[in-house]
Amino acid sequence: MEFSLKHKICFLCIMVLLPALCTSQGTFTSSRATYYGSPDCYGTPTGACGYGEYGRTVNDGQVSAVARLYRDGTGCGACYQVRCSDPQHCSSDGLNAVVTDHGEGDRTDFIFSRRAYAKLASNPAAAERLFAYGVVEIEYRRIPCRFAGNNVVVKVHENSKFPGYLAIVIQYVAGQYDITAVELWQEDAQQWRVMRRAYGAVWDTTNPTSGAIIVRILLSGSAGLKLVQSNKAIPGDWKAGVSYETDIQLN
């Protein structure tokens, strides 16, 4: 019931590198931001993280595509405080956004939904001015995600094909964590099976166990590694597109 040697080596590398990464957390980094259009000003359900509708509406639609912060999908679900630097039009706190997509603009790190971009402004009139600018100078820092009242949710991705192919997306990961690995308990073999990161926040496997499925997740954060397991299993007759709430609650 242990991770493979290959993964242990990867985890060791994370442990070595993590302290250096954490020294920058809490410090603002200068960059630029822009926005993308959507009919209702929310996010897009077709983002590169694979979140679907969750990527459109999570955090009240205050979401963003990112460039280098995407980190081959590891950055999906991360939360950032972002504020712009024009004292005449920008609010002092800015906004807290969730990463749900990958995208690159004109030397920008963030491409916000219109709903998120408007939150940079100090008032509605100022928001119109920021929209007219198109691109604004910003500073950002990573912050813990907060989803009040929500346990971690495992959604069976729409591309899953019962019973031979299972893809999942893990949602409502509160706190300041990256998902490093996901495993399923293989009841017939009495062992944990490592899932593959298919793309973005989507993890998949072929020929999953035929019974109820237990999920455990390895997280990396400012305090190091954290292994969490849900005893509330995905049912053996799981269905594509259905979300299953776990008993995991993070902060």
GROMACS .gro file of C-alpha atoms in nm, residues 49-191:
model
  143
   49CYS     CA    1  -0.781   2.224  -1.687
   50GLY     CA    2  -1.075   2.004  -1.784
   51TYR     CA    3  -1.303   2.139  -1.512
   52GLY     CA    4  -1.610   2.182  -1.733
   53GLU     CA    5  -1.896   2.377  -1.574
   54TYR     CA    6  -1.701   2.400  -1.245
   55GLY     CA    7  -1.436   2.603  -1.431
   56ARG     CA    8  -1.703   2.846  -1.547
   57THR     CA    9  -1.879   2.916  -1.218
   58VAL     CA   10  -1.644   2.831  -0.927
   59ASN     CA   11  -1.560   3.128  -0.704
   60ASP     CA   12  -1.863   3.311  -0.849
   61GLY     CA   13  -1.697   3.310  -1.192
   62GLN     CA   14  -1.385   3.493  -1.072
   63VAL     CA   15  -1.149   3.266  -1.263
   64SER     CA   16  -0.845   3.301  -1.484
   65ALA     CA   17  -0.638   3.137  -1.753
   66VAL     CA   18  -0.266   3.153  -1.680
   67ALA     CA   19   0.052   3.108  -1.881
   68ARG     CA   20   0.363   2.993  -1.692
   69LEU     CA   21   0.163   2.945  -1.370
   70TYR     CA   22  -0.023   2.660  -1.545
   71ARG     CA   23   0.280   2.435  -1.482
   72ASP     CA   24   0.167   2.154  -1.715
   73GLY     CA   25  -0.162   2.135  -1.528
   74THR     CA   26  -0.025   2.127  -1.173
   75GLY     CA   27  -0.132   2.491  -1.136
   76CYS     CA   28  -0.498   2.412  -1.204
   77GLY     CA   29  -0.712   2.507  -0.904
   78ALA     CA   30  -0.452   2.737  -0.748
   79CYS     CA   31  -0.578   3.067  -0.604
   80TYR     CA   32  -0.413   3.407  -0.641
   81GLN     CA   33  -0.468   3.755  -0.507
   82VAL     CA   34  -0.423   3.997  -0.796
   83ARG     CA   35  -0.435   4.376  -0.785
   84CYS     CA   36  -0.360   4.638  -1.047
   85SER     CA   37  -0.139   4.939  -0.993
   86ASP     CA   38  -0.337   5.238  -1.124
   87PRO     CA   39  -0.432   5.430  -0.805
   88GLN     CA   40  -0.706   5.617  -0.987
   89HIS     CA   41  -0.898   5.313  -1.109
   90CYS     CA   42  -0.780   5.006  -0.915
   91SER     CA   43  -0.903   4.878  -0.580
   92SER     CA   44  -0.646   4.828  -0.306
   93ASP     CA   45  -0.729   4.460  -0.250
   94GLY     CA   46  -0.797   4.355  -0.608
   95LEU     CA   47  -0.951   4.010  -0.644
   96ASN     CA   48  -0.897   3.649  -0.548
   97ALA     CA   49  -0.910   3.428  -0.858
   98VAL     CA   50  -0.903   3.052  -0.922
   99VAL     CA   51  -0.695   2.909  -1.209
  100THR     CA   52  -0.917   2.708  -1.445
  101ASP     CA   53  -0.750   2.739  -1.786
  102HIS     CA   54  -0.426   2.793  -1.978
  103GLY     CA   55  -0.372   3.093  -2.202
  104GLU     CA   56  -0.111   3.346  -2.311
  105GLY     CA   57  -0.166   3.710  -2.396
  106ASP     CA   58   0.058   4.012  -2.457
  107ARG     CA   59   0.327   3.935  -2.193
  108THR     CA   60   0.049   3.854  -1.943
  109ASP     CA   61   0.041   3.598  -1.664
  110PHE     CA   62  -0.337   3.620  -1.619
  111ILE     CA   63  -0.629   3.624  -1.863
  112PHE     CA   64  -0.939   3.680  -1.652
  113SER     CA   65  -1.307   3.624  -1.712
  114ARG     CA   66  -1.481   3.960  -1.752
  115ARG     CA   67  -1.642   3.908  -1.410
  116ALA     CA   68  -1.299   3.870  -1.249
  117TYR     CA   69  -1.133   4.151  -1.443
  118ALA     CA   70  -1.401   4.396  -1.328
  119LYS     CA   71  -1.312   4.316  -0.965
  120LEU     CA   72  -0.973   4.480  -1.014
  121ALA     CA   73  -1.145   4.818  -1.034
  122SER     CA   74  -1.242   5.047  -0.748
  123ASN     CA   75  -1.593   5.112  -0.888
  124PRO     CA   76  -1.804   5.038  -1.199
  125ALA     CA   77  -1.690   5.350  -1.384
  126ALA     CA   78  -1.328   5.259  -1.317
  127ALA     CA   79  -1.399   4.905  -1.443
  128GLU     CA   80  -1.506   5.049  -1.778
  129ARG     CA   81  -1.174   5.230  -1.797
  130LEU     CA   82  -0.981   4.909  -1.724
  131PHE     CA   83  -1.176   4.727  -1.994
  132ALA     CA   84  -1.083   5.006  -2.235
  133TYR     CA   85  -0.715   4.961  -2.145
  134GLY     CA   86  -0.738   4.593  -2.236
  135VAL     CA   87  -0.413   4.507  -2.056
  136VAL     CA   88  -0.313   4.638  -1.712
  137GLU     CA   89  -0.004   4.621  -1.495
  138ILE     CA   90  -0.067   4.400  -1.193
  139GLU     CA   91   0.101   4.230  -0.900
  140TYR     CA   92   0.001   3.892  -0.767
  141ARG     CA   93   0.070   3.637  -0.496
  142ARG     CA   94  -0.055   3.288  -0.428
  143ILE     CA   95  -0.306   3.253  -0.145
  144PRO     CA   96  -0.503   2.964   0.012
  145CYS     CA   97  -0.827   2.872  -0.166
  146ARG     CA   98  -1.143   2.893   0.043
  147PHE     CA   99  -1.463   2.706  -0.039
  148ALA     CA  100  -1.689   2.752   0.262
  149GLY     CA  101  -1.893   2.444   0.343
  150ASN     CA  102  -1.749   2.234   0.060
  151ASN     CA  103  -1.576   1.900   0.096
  152VAL     CA  104  -1.344   1.783  -0.181
  153VAL     CA  105  -1.551   1.653  -0.474
  154VAL     CA  106  -1.446   1.387  -0.725
  155LYS     CA  107  -1.620   1.432  -1.059
  156VAL     CA  108  -1.619   1.151  -1.312
  157HIS     CA  109  -1.514   1.321  -1.634
  158GLU     CA  110  -1.754   1.315  -1.928
  159ASN     CA  111  -1.498   1.127  -2.141
  160SER     CA  112  -1.510   0.827  -1.905
  161LYS     CA  113  -1.645   0.501  -2.050
  162PHE     CA  114  -1.790   0.256  -1.800
  163PRO     CA  115  -1.643   0.014  -1.707
  164GLY     CA  116  -1.311   0.017  -1.891
  165TYR     CA  117  -1.191   0.379  -1.874
  166LEU     CA  118  -1.220   0.615  -1.577
  167ALA     CA  119  -1.113   0.979  -1.575
  168ILE     CA  120  -1.173   1.205  -1.276
  169VAL     CA  121  -1.139   1.571  -1.185
  170ILE     CA  122  -1.084   1.673  -0.823
  171GLN     CA  123  -1.269   1.989  -0.721
  172TYR     CA  124  -1.292   2.222  -0.419
  173VAL     CA  125  -0.936   2.166  -0.301
  174ALA     CA  126  -0.918   2.432  -0.031
  175GLY     CA  127  -0.595   2.557   0.120
  176GLN     CA  128  -0.271   2.617  -0.067
  177TYR     CA  129  -0.200   2.280  -0.224
  178ASP     CA  130  -0.093   2.128  -0.554
  179ILE     CA  131  -0.222   1.781  -0.642
  180THR     CA  132   0.094   1.574  -0.687
  181ALA     CA  133  -0.053   1.225  -0.730
  182VAL     CA  134  -0.386   1.040  -0.721
  183GLU     CA  135  -0.435   0.670  -0.642
  184LEU     CA  136  -0.726   0.429  -0.650
  185TRP     CA  137  -0.761   0.131  -0.418
  186GLN     CA  138  -0.763  -0.185  -0.627
  187GLU     CA  139  -0.976  -0.418  -0.417
  188ASP     CA  140  -0.919  -0.728  -0.631
  189ALA     CA  141  -0.540  -0.693  -0.609
  190GLN     CA  142  -0.535  -0.539  -0.260
  191GLN     CA  143  -0.309  -0.253  -0.364
   0.00000   0.00000   0.00000
